[in-house]
Short mmCIF file of C-alpha atoms in Angstrom, two decimals:
data_model
loop_
_atom_site.label_atom_id
_atom_site.label_comp_id
_atom_site.label_asym_id
_atom_site.label_seq_id
_atom_site.Cartn_x
_atom_site.Cartn_y
_atom_site.Cartn_z
CA MET A 72 97.68 16.82 6.83
CA ARG A 73 95.29 18.03 4.14
CA ILE A 74 93.64 14.60 3.88
CA SER A 75 93.22 14.37 7.64
CA LEU A 76 91.61 17.81 7.68
CA LEU A 77 89.14 16.81 4.97
CA GLY A 78 88.28 13.65 6.90
CA LEU A 79 87.73 15.62 10.07
CA LEU A 80 85.39 18.04 8.26
CA ALA A 81 83.41 15.16 6.73
CA GLY A 82 83.01 13.44 10.09
CA THR A 83 81.88 16.68 11.72
CA ALA A 84 79.26 17.22 8.99
CA ALA A 85 77.96 13.68 9.39
CA LEU A 86 77.58 14.13 13.14
CA ALA A 87 75.71 17.43 12.61
CA VAL A 88 73.29 15.83 10.16
CA ALA A 89 72.64 12.90 12.52
CA ALA A 90 72.01 15.22 15.46
CA SER A 91 69.65 17.35 13.39
CA THR A 92 67.70 14.29 12.25
CA ALA A 93 67.37 12.96 15.80
CA GLN A 94 66.14 16.35 17.04
CA ALA A 95 63.60 16.59 14.23
CA ALA A 96 62.30 13.12 15.06
CA ASP A 97 61.51 14.30 18.60
CA LEU A 98 59.39 17.22 17.36
CA PRO A 99 55.56 16.78 16.85
CA SER A 100 54.47 16.04 13.29
CA ARG A 101 53.01 18.93 11.28
CA ARG A 102 50.95 16.57 9.06
CA SER A 103 47.14 16.52 9.57
CA PRO A 104 45.70 13.32 11.04
CA ALA A 105 43.98 10.93 8.65
CA PRO A 106 40.29 11.79 8.25
CA ILE A 107 37.77 9.53 9.98
CA TYR A 108 34.88 8.36 7.78
CA ASN A 109 31.61 7.27 9.39
CA ALA A 110 29.78 4.94 7.04
CA MET A 111 26.13 5.91 6.49
CA PRO A 112 23.79 3.20 7.79
CA ALA A 113 21.96 1.28 5.05
CA PHE A 114 18.22 1.96 4.84
CA THR A 115 15.97 -0.87 6.04
CA TRP A 116 12.26 -1.45 5.53
CA THR A 117 11.97 -3.25 8.86
CA GLY A 118 9.59 -1.61 11.31
CA PHE A 119 6.02 -0.63 12.13
CA TYR A 120 4.28 2.06 10.10
CA VAL A 121 1.00 3.99 10.01
CA GLY A 122 -0.41 6.11 7.23
CA ALA A 123 -3.27 7.42 5.10
CA ASN A 124 -4.36 6.99 1.49
CA ALA A 125 -6.80 8.30 -1.10
CA GLY A 126 -7.79 7.30 -4.60
CA TYR A 127 -10.56 6.17 -6.94
CA GLY A 128 -12.64 3.01 -6.98
CA TRP A 129 -15.07 1.64 -9.53
CA SER A 130 -17.59 -1.15 -9.31
CA THR A 131 -16.98 -4.08 -11.64
CA GLY A 132 -20.06 -5.95 -10.42
CA THR A 133 -23.65 -5.69 -11.61
CA SER A 134 -27.12 -4.92 -10.32
CA ARG A 135 -29.29 -7.19 -12.45
CA TYR A 136 -32.98 -8.04 -12.52
CA TYR A 137 -33.92 -11.58 -13.45
CA ASP A 138 -36.94 -12.57 -15.51
CA PRO A 139 -37.29 -16.18 -16.74
CA ALA A 140 -38.36 -14.95 -20.19
CA PHE A 141 -35.42 -12.56 -20.70
CA GLY A 142 -32.80 -13.71 -18.22
CA TYR A 143 -30.79 -11.09 -16.34
CA VAL A 144 -31.74 -7.58 -17.42
CA GLY A 145 -30.14 -4.25 -16.58
CA SER A 146 -26.76 -3.32 -15.16
CA ASN A 147 -25.48 -0.10 -13.66
CA SER A 148 -22.12 0.26 -11.96
CA ASN A 149 -20.80 3.18 -9.99
CA GLY A 150 -17.42 4.70 -9.17
CA GLY A 151 -16.13 7.36 -6.83
CA PHE A 152 -13.76 8.44 -4.08
CA VAL A 153 -11.95 5.92 -1.89
CA GLY A 154 -9.90 6.93 1.13
CA GLY A 155 -8.82 5.82 4.58
CA GLY A 156 -5.92 4.72 6.73
CA GLN A 157 -3.59 1.77 7.17
CA ILE A 158 -1.22 0.28 9.72
CA GLY A 159 1.32 -2.49 9.24
CA TYR A 160 4.72 -4.03 9.84
CA ASN A 161 7.58 -4.94 7.46
CA TYR A 162 10.58 -7.19 8.01
CA GLN A 163 13.49 -7.14 5.54
CA LEU A 164 15.60 -10.21 4.75
CA GLY A 165 18.28 -9.21 2.27
CA MET A 166 16.43 -7.90 -0.78
CA PHE A 167 13.12 -9.44 0.28
CA VAL A 168 10.53 -7.73 2.46
CA ILE A 169 7.66 -9.57 4.14
CA GLY A 170 4.93 -7.94 6.15
CA ALA A 171 1.29 -7.57 7.11
CA GLU A 172 -1.09 -4.65 6.71
CA THR A 173 -4.68 -3.83 7.67
CA ASP A 174 -6.72 -0.88 6.46
CA ILE A 175 -10.20 0.64 6.67
CA GLN A 176 -11.64 2.68 3.79
CA TYR A 177 -14.59 4.86 2.87
CA ALA A 178 -15.71 3.74 -0.60
CA ALA A 179 -18.28 5.36 -2.89
CA VAL A 180 -18.36 2.42 -5.31
CA GLY A 181 -21.79 0.86 -4.70
CA ASN A 182 -24.01 -0.22 -7.58
CA LYS A 183 -26.76 2.29 -8.30
CA GLY A 184 -29.16 -0.46 -9.28
CA ALA A 185 -31.25 -1.62 -12.21
CA SER A 186 -34.84 -1.02 -13.27
CA TYR A 187 -37.47 -3.26 -14.79
CA GLY A 188 -40.92 -1.89 -15.58
CA THR A 189 -42.44 -0.16 -12.56
CA THR A 190 -40.08 -1.97 -10.19
CA TYR A 191 -36.47 -0.88 -9.70
CA TYR A 192 -33.61 -1.81 -7.46
CA ARG A 193 -31.14 0.62 -6.09
CA GLY A 194 -28.73 1.16 -3.27
CA ASN A 195 -26.76 4.15 -2.07
CA SER A 196 -23.24 4.47 -3.42
CA ASP A 197 -21.66 5.22 -0.04
CA GLY A 198 -20.06 2.39 1.87
CA TYR A 199 -16.90 1.09 3.44
CA TYR A 200 -14.52 -1.84 3.29
CA GLY A 201 -11.47 -3.09 5.12
CA THR A 202 -8.74 -5.63 4.48
CA ILE A 203 -6.26 -7.78 6.41
CA ARG A 204 -3.42 -8.66 4.04
CA ALA A 205 0.02 -10.18 3.73
CA ARG A 206 2.66 -8.31 1.74
CA LEU A 207 5.70 -9.67 -0.11
CA GLY A 208 8.14 -7.43 -1.95
CA VAL A 209 11.60 -6.95 -3.39
CA ALA A 210 13.61 -3.94 -2.19
CA PHE A 211 16.01 -1.95 -4.35
CA ASP A 212 17.51 0.18 -1.59
CA ARG A 213 14.77 2.78 -0.96
CA ALA A 214 12.38 1.45 -3.61
CA LEU A 215 10.05 -1.46 -2.89
CA VAL A 216 7.99 -3.41 -5.42
CA PHE A 217 5.35 -5.53 -3.68
CA GLY A 218 2.35 -7.77 -4.07
CA THR A 219 -0.40 -8.16 -1.52
CA GLY A 220 -3.48 -10.27 -0.83
CA GLY A 221 -5.79 -11.50 1.90
CA TYR A 222 -9.19 -11.14 3.53
CA ALA A 223 -11.62 -8.33 2.72
CA TYR A 224 -14.89 -7.30 4.37
CA GLY A 225 -17.31 -4.43 3.99
CA ASP A 226 -20.56 -2.95 2.80
CA VAL A 227 -20.20 -0.85 -0.34
CA GLY A 228 -23.89 -0.12 -0.91
CA GLY A 229 -25.97 -1.19 -3.88
CA ASN A 230 -27.64 -3.97 -1.92
CA ASN A 231 -31.13 -2.51 -1.43
CA ALA A 232 -34.05 -3.50 -3.63
CA TYR A 233 -36.99 -1.14 -4.04
CA ASP A 234 -40.55 -1.89 -5.13
CA THR A 235 -42.96 1.00 -5.78
CA VAL A 236 -45.64 -0.78 -3.74
CA LEU A 237 -43.64 -2.60 -1.07
CA GLY A 238 -40.82 -0.09 -0.63
CA TYR A 239 -37.24 -1.02 0.32
CA HIS A 240 -36.43 -4.61 1.10
CA ARG A 241 -33.33 -6.21 2.56
CA GLY A 242 -30.99 -3.42 3.56
CA ASN A 243 -27.24 -3.28 3.21
CA ASN A 244 -25.06 -5.48 5.39
CA THR A 245 -21.43 -6.48 5.75
CA ASN A 246 -20.03 -9.26 3.60
CA GLY A 247 -16.67 -11.02 3.60
CA GLY A 248 -14.47 -11.87 0.64
CA TRP A 249 -10.93 -11.51 -0.68
CA THR A 250 -8.57 -9.01 -2.27
CA LEU A 251 -5.43 -9.05 -4.44
CA GLY A 252 -3.16 -6.22 -5.53
CA GLY A 253 0.31 -4.75 -5.82
CA GLY A 254 2.25 -1.53 -6.05
CA VAL A 255 5.44 0.47 -5.62
CA GLU A 256 6.64 2.25 -2.47
CA TYR A 257 9.57 4.65 -2.05
CA ALA A 258 11.28 5.89 1.11
CA VAL A 259 11.50 9.68 0.76
CA THR A 260 13.31 9.87 4.11
CA ASP A 261 14.24 7.27 6.73
CA ASN A 262 10.77 7.71 8.25
CA ILE A 263 8.47 8.86 5.42
CA THR A 264 7.46 6.58 2.55
CA ALA A 265 5.07 7.17 -0.37
CA LYS A 266 3.27 4.50 -2.37
CA VAL A 267 0.98 3.90 -5.33
CA GLU A 268 -1.00 0.67 -5.50
CA GLY A 269 -3.90 -1.02 -7.22
CA SER A 270 -6.18 -3.75 -5.92
CA TYR A 271 -9.25 -5.83 -6.74
CA VAL A 272 -11.83 -6.55 -4.04
CA ASN A 273 -14.57 -9.20 -4.16
CA LEU A 274 -17.16 -9.19 -1.36
CA ASP A 275 -19.17 -12.12 -2.77
CA THR A 276 -22.27 -12.29 -4.91
CA ARG A 277 -25.81 -12.68 -3.63
CA SER A 278 -29.43 -12.61 -4.69
CA ASN A 279 -31.36 -10.45 -2.26
CA TYR A 280 -34.96 -9.75 -3.21
CA VAL A 281 -37.74 -11.93 -4.59
CA ILE A 282 -40.86 -10.17 -5.87
CA ASP A 283 -42.67 -13.36 -6.73
CA THR A 284 -41.74 -16.84 -7.88
CA SER A 285 -40.46 -15.66 -11.25
CA ARG A 286 -38.22 -12.71 -10.56
CA VAL A 287 -35.19 -12.04 -8.41
CA THR A 288 -32.38 -9.46 -8.26
CA ARG A 289 -28.67 -10.18 -8.11
CA ARG A 290 -25.86 -7.99 -6.77
CA ASP A 291 -22.14 -8.40 -7.37
CA SER A 292 -20.07 -6.48 -4.79
CA GLU A 293 -16.83 -6.38 -6.76
CA PHE A 294 -14.67 -3.34 -7.41
CA GLY A 295 -11.21 -2.13 -8.36
CA VAL A 296 -9.21 0.54 -6.54
CA VAL A 297 -6.23 2.73 -7.48
CA ARG A 298 -4.84 4.81 -4.63
CA ALA A 299 -1.83 6.77 -3.44
CA GLY A 300 -0.67 6.82 0.16
CA VAL A 301 1.93 8.03 2.60
CA ASN A 302 3.32 6.18 5.65
CA TYR A 303 5.30 7.15 8.72
CA LYS A 304 7.77 4.38 9.56
CA PHE A 305 8.95 4.02 13.15
CA ASN A 306 12.65 3.23 13.51
#
């Protein structure tokens, strides 16, 4: 009888545990739901942009006076403020970024001129230039290292010749040429980028004033530029 009683108690306990477990399974869970993570979108350089820049330019060309007895004589280069605006488009393919950019700049880099006896040659230092360039770069997330090159045009001054008797001859005009450069750009936010770049611009060489059959001036419209800029990138 004792054994039967123990068996009955054990069976009753087992049924109670099973019922309790089944009832607990029907109750809502008290555990918090698993958190949902939204992955941040990767930054891309693709898109149109517009911006402004400012920096310093210096003439690497010459204003020289030619005499057959002495050759080219005299040289005086100039440097000054450069600033303007740019607009362009980038397209990113993996780590590589290709694009195109055009800009227009004020440039105080004209040659001041050269003197020879009572005759001297000078031009104002104020001028402008613009470029239409391709860009190719490598992106490291928000940092972009790029090279650039293409067509350049402009009038940077230093192309007037002056004779004390005849006055100014052959005024400034626009020339075409080429440019090469490179730089680094960084995306401060998804829409704002900042850059530093350097470039070399060559607007061709020309002889522009003959006093007589023995003398002529020569101007080299070549200059270097270092500038910083900021762009607004449209998504």
